[in-house]
PDB file of C-alpha atoms in Angstrom:
ATOM      1  CA  GLU A   1      88.561  55.557  12.688  1.00 56.00           C
ATOM      2  CA  THR A   2      85.648  53.826  11.007  1.00 70.00           C
ATOM      3  CA  GLY A   3      82.287  55.502  10.789  1.00 90.00           C
ATOM      4  CA  VAL A   4      78.819  54.029  11.199  1.00 95.00           C
ATOM      5  CA  THR A   5      78.178  51.030   8.968  1.00 96.00           C
ATOM      6  CA  GLN A   6      74.758  49.556   8.226  1.00 97.00           C
ATOM      7  CA  SER A   7      73.742  46.290   6.625  1.00 97.00           C
ATOM      8  CA  PRO A   8      72.239  45.315   4.347  1.00 98.00           C
ATOM      9  CA  THR A   9      72.167  48.350   2.047  1.00 97.00           C
ATOM     10  CA  HIS A  10      68.984  47.237   0.298  1.00 97.00           C
ATOM     11  CA  LEU A  11      66.295  44.732   1.191  1.00 97.00           C
ATOM     12  CA  ILE A  12      62.974  43.601  -0.243  1.00 98.00           C
ATOM     13  CA  LYS A  13      60.445  41.900   2.027  1.00 98.00           C
ATOM     14  CA  THR A  14      56.863  40.747   1.738  1.00 98.00           C
ATOM     15  CA  ARG A  15      54.035  42.213   3.807  1.00 98.00           C
ATOM     16  CA  GLY A  16      53.672  40.310   7.079  1.00 98.00           C
ATOM     17  CA  GLN A  17      57.297  39.184   7.215  1.00 98.00           C
ATOM     18  CA  GLN A  18      59.856  40.177   9.822  1.00 98.00           C
ATOM     19  CA  VAL A  19      63.130  42.014   9.174  1.00 98.00           C
ATOM     20  CA  THR A  20      66.351  42.670  11.082  1.00 98.00           C
ATOM     21  CA  LEU A  21      68.619  45.573  10.218  1.00 98.00           C
ATOM     22  CA  ARG A  22      72.134  45.946  11.635  1.00 98.00           C
ATOM     23  CA  CYS A  23      74.319  48.861  12.641  1.00 97.00           C
ATOM     24  CA  SER A  24      77.923  49.091  13.806  1.00 96.00           C
ATOM     25  CA  SER A  25      78.561  52.298  15.689  1.00 92.00           C
ATOM     26  CA  GLN A  26      81.579  54.528  15.205  1.00 89.00           C
ATOM     27  CA  SER A  27      84.574  53.630  17.346  1.00 86.00           C
ATOM     28  CA  GLY A  28      84.267  55.273  20.765  1.00 84.00           C
ATOM     29  CA  HIS A  29      80.503  55.845  20.465  1.00 87.00           C
ATOM     30  CA  ASN A  30      78.263  53.996  22.904  1.00 88.00           C
ATOM     31  CA  THR A  31      74.832  55.418  22.055  1.00 89.00           C
ATOM     32  CA  VAL A  32      72.839  54.378  19.000  1.00 91.00           C
ATOM     33  CA  SER A  33      69.650  55.889  17.572  1.00 92.00           C
ATOM     34  CA  TRP A  34      67.446  54.608  14.766  1.00 95.00           C
ATOM     35  CA  TYR A  35      65.399  56.654  12.296  1.00 96.00           C
ATOM     36  CA  GLN A  36      62.865  55.972   9.565  1.00 97.00           C
ATOM     37  CA  GLN A  37      63.049  58.260   6.526  1.00 97.00           C
ATOM     38  CA  ALA A  38      60.208  58.041   4.013  1.00 96.00           C
ATOM     39  CA  LEU A  39      60.859  59.303   0.511  1.00 93.00           C
ATOM     40  CA  GLY A  40      60.920  63.100   0.412  1.00 91.00           C
ATOM     41  CA  GLN A  41      60.600  63.448   4.178  1.00 93.00           C
ATOM     42  CA  GLY A  42      62.879  64.147   7.089  1.00 94.00           C
ATOM     43  CA  PRO A  43      63.995  61.283   9.324  1.00 95.00           C
ATOM     44  CA  GLN A  44      61.672  60.275  12.168  1.00 95.00           C
ATOM     45  CA  PHE A  45      63.150  59.133  15.465  1.00 93.00           C
ATOM     46  CA  ILE A  46      62.288  55.501  16.286  1.00 95.00           C
ATOM     47  CA  PHE A  47      64.325  54.842  19.453  1.00 92.00           C
ATOM     48  CA  GLN A  48      67.703  55.121  21.077  1.00 90.00           C
ATOM     49  CA  TYR A  49      69.887  52.619  22.938  1.00 91.00           C
ATOM     50  CA  TYR A  50      72.480  53.310  25.588  1.00 88.00           C
ATOM     51  CA  ARG A  51      74.309  50.626  27.530  1.00 86.00           C
ATOM     52  CA  GLU A  52      72.141  47.937  25.971  1.00 91.00           C
ATOM     53  CA  GLU A  53      68.864  49.479  27.140  1.00 91.00           C
ATOM     54  CA  GLU A  54      66.213  51.494  25.329  1.00 90.00           C
ATOM     55  CA  ASN A  55      66.738  55.119  26.347  1.00 83.00           C
ATOM     56  CA  GLY A  56      63.964  56.986  24.529  1.00 85.00           C
ATOM     57  CA  ARG A  57      61.335  56.193  21.933  1.00 89.00           C
ATOM     58  CA  GLY A  58      59.411  58.066  19.246  1.00 90.00           C
ATOM     59  CA  ASN A  59      55.865  57.406  18.058  1.00 91.00           C
ATOM     60  CA  PHE A  60      56.384  53.921  16.657  1.00 96.00           C
ATOM     61  CA  PRO A  61      54.344  50.802  17.546  1.00 97.00           C
ATOM     62  CA  PRO A  62      55.789  47.917  19.590  1.00 97.00           C
ATOM     63  CA  ARG A  63      56.405  45.831  16.455  1.00 98.00           C
ATOM     64  CA  PHE A  64      59.470  48.077  16.061  1.00 98.00           C
ATOM     65  CA  SER A  65      62.013  46.761  18.554  1.00 97.00           C
ATOM     66  CA  GLY A  66      65.745  46.857  18.995  1.00 96.00           C
ATOM     67  CA  LEU A  67      68.817  45.525  20.676  1.00 96.00           C
ATOM     68  CA  GLN A  68      72.213  46.887  21.552  1.00 96.00           C
ATOM     69  CA  PHE A  69      75.151  44.569  22.141  1.00 94.00           C
ATOM     70  CA  PRO A  70      78.140  44.892  24.501  1.00 93.00           C
ATOM     71  CA  ASN A  71      80.298  46.148  21.599  1.00 91.00           C
ATOM     72  CA  TYR A  72      77.672  48.922  21.084  1.00 91.00           C
ATOM     73  CA  SER A  73      76.471  47.569  17.743  1.00 94.00           C
ATOM     74  CA  SER A  74      72.703  47.485  17.361  1.00 96.00           C
ATOM     75  CA  GLU A  75      69.807  45.805  15.586  1.00 98.00           C
ATOM     76  CA  LEU A  76      66.413  47.117  14.537  1.00 98.00           C
ATOM     77  CA  ASN A  77      63.693  44.489  14.252  1.00 98.00           C
ATOM     78  CA  VAL A  78      60.355  45.097  12.589  1.00 98.00           C
ATOM     79  CA  ASN A  79      57.622  42.463  12.843  1.00 98.00           C
ATOM     80  CA  ALA A  80      54.487  42.064  10.728  1.00 98.00           C
ATOM     81  CA  LEU A  81      55.775  44.343   7.993  1.00 98.00           C
ATOM     82  CA  GLU A  82      53.325  46.732   6.358  1.00 98.00           C
ATOM     83  CA  LEU A  83      53.589  48.454   3.004  1.00 98.00           C
ATOM     84  CA  ASP A  84      54.055  51.815   4.773  1.00 97.00           C
ATOM     85  CA  ASP A  85      57.203  50.486   6.424  1.00 98.00           C
ATOM     86  CA  SER A  86      58.981  50.956   3.100  1.00 98.00           C
ATOM     87  CA  ALA A  87      61.611  53.596   3.814  1.00 98.00           C
ATOM     88  CA  LEU A  88      65.279  54.331   4.369  1.00 97.00           C
ATOM     89  CA  TYR A  89      66.273  53.240   7.875  1.00 98.00           C
ATOM     90  CA  LEU A  90      69.125  55.236   9.336  1.00 97.00           C
ATOM     91  CA  CYS A  91      71.307  54.491  12.307  1.00 95.00           C
ATOM     92  CA  ALA A  92      73.283  57.195  14.132  1.00 93.00           C
ATOM     93  CA  SER A  93      75.851  56.815  16.886  1.00 90.00           C
ATOM     94  CA  SER A  94      77.000  59.356  19.441  1.00 87.00           C
ATOM     95  CA  PRO A  95      79.709  59.508  22.085  1.00 82.00           C
ATOM     96  CA  ASN A  96      78.267  59.431  25.569  1.00 67.00           C
ATOM     97  CA  ARG A  97      79.435  62.801  26.756  1.00 50.00           C
ATOM     98  CA  ASN A  98      78.953  64.760  23.540  1.00 54.00           C
ATOM     99  CA  ARG A  99      76.842  67.882  23.994  1.00 57.00           C
ATOM    100  CA  VAL A 100      75.025  67.224  20.730  1.00 57.00           C
ATOM    101  CA  GLY A 101      73.317  64.656  22.771  1.00 56.00           C
ATOM    102  CA  ASN A 102      72.616  61.154  21.851  1.00 59.00           C
ATOM    103  CA  TYR A 103      70.419  61.722  18.820  1.00 67.00           C
ATOM    104  CA  GLY A 104      72.677  61.968  15.830  1.00 72.00           C
ATOM    105  CA  TYR A 105      76.345  62.801  15.799  1.00 80.00           C
ATOM    106  CA  THR A 106      77.400  60.397  13.020  1.00 89.00           C
ATOM    107  CA  PHE A 107      74.915  58.744  10.652  1.00 93.00           C
ATOM    108  CA  GLY A 108      75.297  55.640   8.540  1.00 95.00           C
ATOM    109  CA  SER A 109      74.211  55.543   4.897  1.00 96.00           C
ATOM    110  CA  GLY A 110      71.086  53.593   5.737  1.00 97.00           C
ATOM    111  CA  THR A 111      69.223  50.460   4.680  1.00 98.00           C
ATOM    112  CA  ARG A 112      66.622  50.886   1.958  1.00 97.00           C
ATOM    113  CA  LEU A 113      63.709  48.595   2.863  1.00 98.00           C
ATOM    114  CA  THR A 114      60.983  47.889   0.326  1.00 98.00           C
ATOM    115  CA  VAL A 115      57.875  46.016   1.446  1.00 98.00           C
ATOM    116  CA  VAL A 116      55.805  44.487  -1.327  1.00 98.00           C
TER     117      VAL A 116
ATOM    118  CA  GLY B   1      53.183  64.555  12.706  1.00 45.00           C
ATOM    119  CA  GLN B   2      55.875  67.112  12.005  1.00 50.00           C
ATOM    120  CA  GLN B   3      56.716  69.409  14.907  1.00 79.00           C
ATOM    121  CA  LEU B   4      59.117  71.527  12.843  1.00 91.00           C
ATOM    122  CA  ASN B   5      58.153  73.679   9.869  1.00 93.00           C
ATOM    123  CA  GLN B   6      61.094  74.171   7.552  1.00 96.00           C
ATOM    124  CA  SER B   7      61.163  76.688   4.699  1.00 96.00           C
ATOM    125  CA  PRO B   8      61.621  77.118   1.885  1.00 97.00           C
ATOM    126  CA  GLN B   9      60.908  73.640   0.603  1.00 96.00           C
ATOM    127  CA  SER B  10      63.355  74.156  -2.280  1.00 97.00           C
ATOM    128  CA  MET B  11      65.635  76.851  -3.656  1.00 96.00           C
ATOM    129  CA  PHE B  12      67.324  77.486  -6.981  1.00 96.00           C
ATOM    130  CA  ILE B  13      70.231  79.932  -6.742  1.00 96.00           C
ATOM    131  CA  GLN B  14      73.228  81.076  -8.732  1.00 97.00           C
ATOM    132  CA  GLU B  15      76.731  80.112  -7.636  1.00 97.00           C
ATOM    133  CA  GLY B  16      78.149  82.845  -5.405  1.00 97.00           C
ATOM    134  CA  GLU B  17      74.799  83.903  -3.936  1.00 97.00           C
ATOM    135  CA  ASP B  18      74.002  83.757  -0.249  1.00 97.00           C
ATOM    136  CA  VAL B  19      71.271  81.411   1.009  1.00 97.00           C
ATOM    137  CA  SER B  20      68.990  81.553   4.029  1.00 97.00           C
ATOM    138  CA  MET B  21      66.617  78.902   5.333  1.00 98.00           C
ATOM    139  CA  ASN B  22      64.719  78.591   8.583  1.00 97.00           C
ATOM    140  CA  CYS B  23      62.875  76.313  10.889  1.00 97.00           C
ATOM    141  CA  THR B  24      59.979  77.192  13.185  1.00 96.00           C
ATOM    142  CA  SER B  25      57.882  75.399  15.751  1.00 93.00           C
ATOM    143  CA  SER B  26      54.990  76.050  18.089  1.00 90.00           C
ATOM    144  CA  CYS B  27      56.997  74.309  20.823  1.00 89.00           C
ATOM    145  CA  ILE B  28      60.056  75.474  22.694  1.00 92.00           C
ATOM    146  CA  PHE B  29      63.256  73.692  21.702  1.00 92.00           C
ATOM    147  CA  ASN B  30      66.321  73.187  23.904  1.00 90.00           C
ATOM    148  CA  THR B  31      68.739  72.191  21.153  1.00 91.00           C
ATOM    149  CA  TRP B  32      68.804  72.953  17.430  1.00 93.00           C
ATOM    150  CA  LEU B  33      70.859  70.982  14.935  1.00 94.00           C
ATOM    151  CA  TRP B  34      71.431  71.509  11.212  1.00 96.00           C
ATOM    152  CA  TYR B  35      72.319  68.638   8.839  1.00 96.00           C
ATOM    153  CA  LYS B  36      73.057  68.199   5.123  1.00 97.00           C
ATOM    154  CA  GLN B  37      72.057  65.032   3.303  1.00 97.00           C
ATOM    155  CA  ASP B  38      73.410  64.008  -0.085  1.00 95.00           C
ATOM    156  CA  PRO B  39      71.660  61.387  -2.256  1.00 91.00           C
ATOM    157  CA  GLY B  40      72.279  57.847  -1.015  1.00 89.00           C
ATOM    158  CA  GLU B  41      73.892  59.025   2.202  1.00 93.00           C
ATOM    159  CA  GLY B  42      72.897  59.675   5.784  1.00 94.00           C
ATOM    160  CA  PRO B  43      72.657  63.228   7.169  1.00 95.00           C
ATOM    161  CA  VAL B  44      75.913  64.939   8.121  1.00 94.00           C
ATOM    162  CA  LEU B  45      75.886  67.226  11.144  1.00 92.00           C
ATOM    163  CA  LEU B  46      76.840  70.813  10.228  1.00 94.00           C
ATOM    164  CA  ILE B  47      76.123  72.947  13.297  1.00 94.00           C
ATOM    165  CA  ALA B  48      74.741  72.396  16.802  1.00 92.00           C
ATOM    166  CA  LEU B  49      73.148  75.158  18.915  1.00 93.00           C
ATOM    167  CA  TYR B  50      72.500  74.893  22.634  1.00 91.00           C
ATOM    168  CA  LYS B  51      71.093  78.160  23.965  1.00 92.00           C
ATOM    169  CA  ALA B  52      68.775  80.960  22.916  1.00 95.00           C
ATOM    170  CA  GLY B  53      70.503  83.677  20.924  1.00 96.00           C
ATOM    171  CA  GLU B  54      73.548  81.555  20.165  1.00 96.00           C
ATOM    172  CA  LEU B  55      75.148  82.301  16.794  1.00 97.00           C
ATOM    173  CA  THR B  56      77.592  79.683  15.516  1.00 96.00           C
ATOM    174  CA  SER B  57      79.632  79.480  12.327  1.00 96.00           C
ATOM    175  CA  ASN B  58      81.222  76.586  10.481  1.00 94.00           C
ATOM    176  CA  GLY B  59      83.148  77.959   7.503  1.00 96.00           C
ATOM    177  CA  ARG B  60      80.654  79.600   5.151  1.00 97.00           C
ATOM    178  CA  LEU B  61      77.735  78.349   7.255  1.00 98.00           C
ATOM    179  CA  THR B  62      76.179  80.350  10.091  1.00 98.00           C
ATOM    180  CA  ALA B  63      73.250  79.276  12.233  1.00 98.00           C
ATOM    181  CA  GLN B  64      71.351  80.964  15.048  1.00 98.00           C
ATOM    182  CA  PHE B  65      69.163  79.713  17.884  1.00 97.00           C
ATOM    183  CA  GLY B  66      66.170  82.063  18.027  1.00 97.00           C
ATOM    184  CA  ILE B  67      65.566  84.147  21.133  1.00 97.00           C
ATOM    185  CA  THR B  68      62.035  82.726  21.538  1.00 95.00           C
ATOM    186  CA  ARG B  69      63.548  79.194  21.358  1.00 95.00           C
ATOM    187  CA  LYS B  70      60.917  78.367  18.744  1.00 95.00           C
ATOM    188  CA  ASP B  71      63.006  78.981  15.637  1.00 96.00           C
ATOM    189  CA  SER B  72      66.424  78.723  14.039  1.00 97.00           C
ATOM    190  CA  PHE B  73      67.965  79.795  10.769  1.00 98.00           C
ATOM    191  CA  LEU B  74      70.883  78.636   8.644  1.00 98.00           C
ATOM    192  CA  ASN B  75      72.768  80.921   6.264  1.00 98.00           C
ATOM    193  CA  ILE B  76      75.223  79.824   3.598  1.00 98.00           C
ATOM    194  CA  SER B  77      77.421  82.537   2.142  1.00 98.00           C
ATOM    195  CA  ALA B  78      78.968  82.560  -1.335  1.00 98.00           C
ATOM    196  CA  SER B  79      77.371  79.269  -2.412  1.00 97.00           C
ATOM    197  CA  ILE B  80      79.332  76.771  -4.495  1.00 97.00           C
ATOM    198  CA  PRO B  81      78.113  73.757  -6.541  1.00 95.00           C
ATOM    199  CA  SER B  82      79.017  71.264  -3.789  1.00 95.00           C
ATOM    200  CA  ASP B  83      76.495  72.974  -1.484  1.00 97.00           C
ATOM    201  CA  VAL B  84      73.773  71.179  -3.455  1.00 97.00           C
ATOM    202  CA  GLY B  85      71.792  68.810  -1.255  1.00 97.00           C
ATOM    203  CA  ILE B  86      68.958  68.674   1.249  1.00 97.00           C
ATOM    204  CA  TYR B  87      69.372  70.625   4.476  1.00 98.00           C
ATOM    205  CA  PHE B  88      67.484  69.515   7.570  1.00 97.00           C
ATOM    206  CA  CYS B  89      66.920  71.237  10.860  1.00 96.00           C
ATOM    207  CA  ALA B  90      66.390  69.051  13.916  1.00 94.00           C
ATOM    208  CA  GLY B  91      65.933  69.635  17.578  1.00 90.00           C
ATOM    209  CA  LEU B  92      65.115  68.422  21.031  1.00 86.00           C
ATOM    210  CA  ASN B  93      61.998  70.098  22.425  1.00 82.00           C
ATOM    211  CA  ASN B  94      61.091  70.790  26.031  1.00 78.00           C
ATOM    212  CA  PHE B  95      59.130  67.535  26.175  1.00 77.00           C
ATOM    213  CA  ASN B  96      62.421  65.760  25.470  1.00 74.00           C
ATOM    214  CA  LYS B  97      61.230  64.668  22.024  1.00 81.00           C
ATOM    215  CA  PHE B  98      63.564  64.784  19.017  1.00 86.00           C
ATOM    216  CA  TYR B  99      62.306  65.859  15.600  1.00 91.00           C
ATOM    217  CA  PHE B 100      63.625  66.567  12.112  1.00 94.00           C
ATOM    218  CA  GLY B 101      62.169  69.150   9.752  1.00 95.00           C
ATOM    219  CA  SER B 102      60.994  68.164   6.276  1.00 94.00           C
ATOM    220  CA  GLY B 103      64.084  69.622   4.585  1.00 96.00           C
ATOM    221  CA  THR B 104      65.122  72.370   2.188  1.00 97.00           C
ATOM    222  CA  LYS B 105      66.400  71.186  -1.175  1.00 97.00           C
ATOM    223  CA  LEU B 106      69.162  73.463  -2.440  1.00 97.00           C
ATOM    224  CA  ASN B 107      70.100  73.664  -6.112  1.00 97.00           C
ATOM    225  CA  VAL B 108      73.101  75.774  -7.176  1.00 96.00           C
ATOM    226  CA  LYS B 109      73.574  76.772 -10.806  1.00 93.00           C
ATOM    227  CA  PRO B 110      77.238  77.172 -11.833  1.00 89.00           C
TER     228      PRO B 110
END
């Protein structure tokens, strides 16, 4: 079975631009969570999607938004990029009934976003 | 801000030694998770804990859910070079918020 795949692996954007990051969940997983990991820090929970709806959100402003598609893949969109948005963005998928919960059973390798 | 305090921040040990790291919070947690992250990769789930007092092992790794529900520890026995990496605790607190700790960087000298 394939794991979680994220694209692109690296990205450079200019302050004020918009960016879309993509995530394909592991086969059989229908819940996707997104995290922001600044250099030297632990990941911070952005939000989670289940059955194409947002199912929980961390302390991130509305310019961070997402989508989940019928095949359970997901997008993270960030508008009006700021320099502090530079980070590794991680996607994690989880099977619906797993006791670990929906927050991080299998992680992708992330997208490294640099805002200049 | 960070809801989980993870310590130590980094460790340098000799191959074969045992390692212990812990995570504490001022809030009650309902689930504790421990992950390992290698450079350029996402975190990999090692152990999940679901109730106070629970002690769970995964090979040379053992983790416990503290009785107060405000802490957890991870032990690694007989460390080997491939144990090198950053270990993160994470958990779901009683406000249904999910947090990661700031990590413990483990270095193992052969």
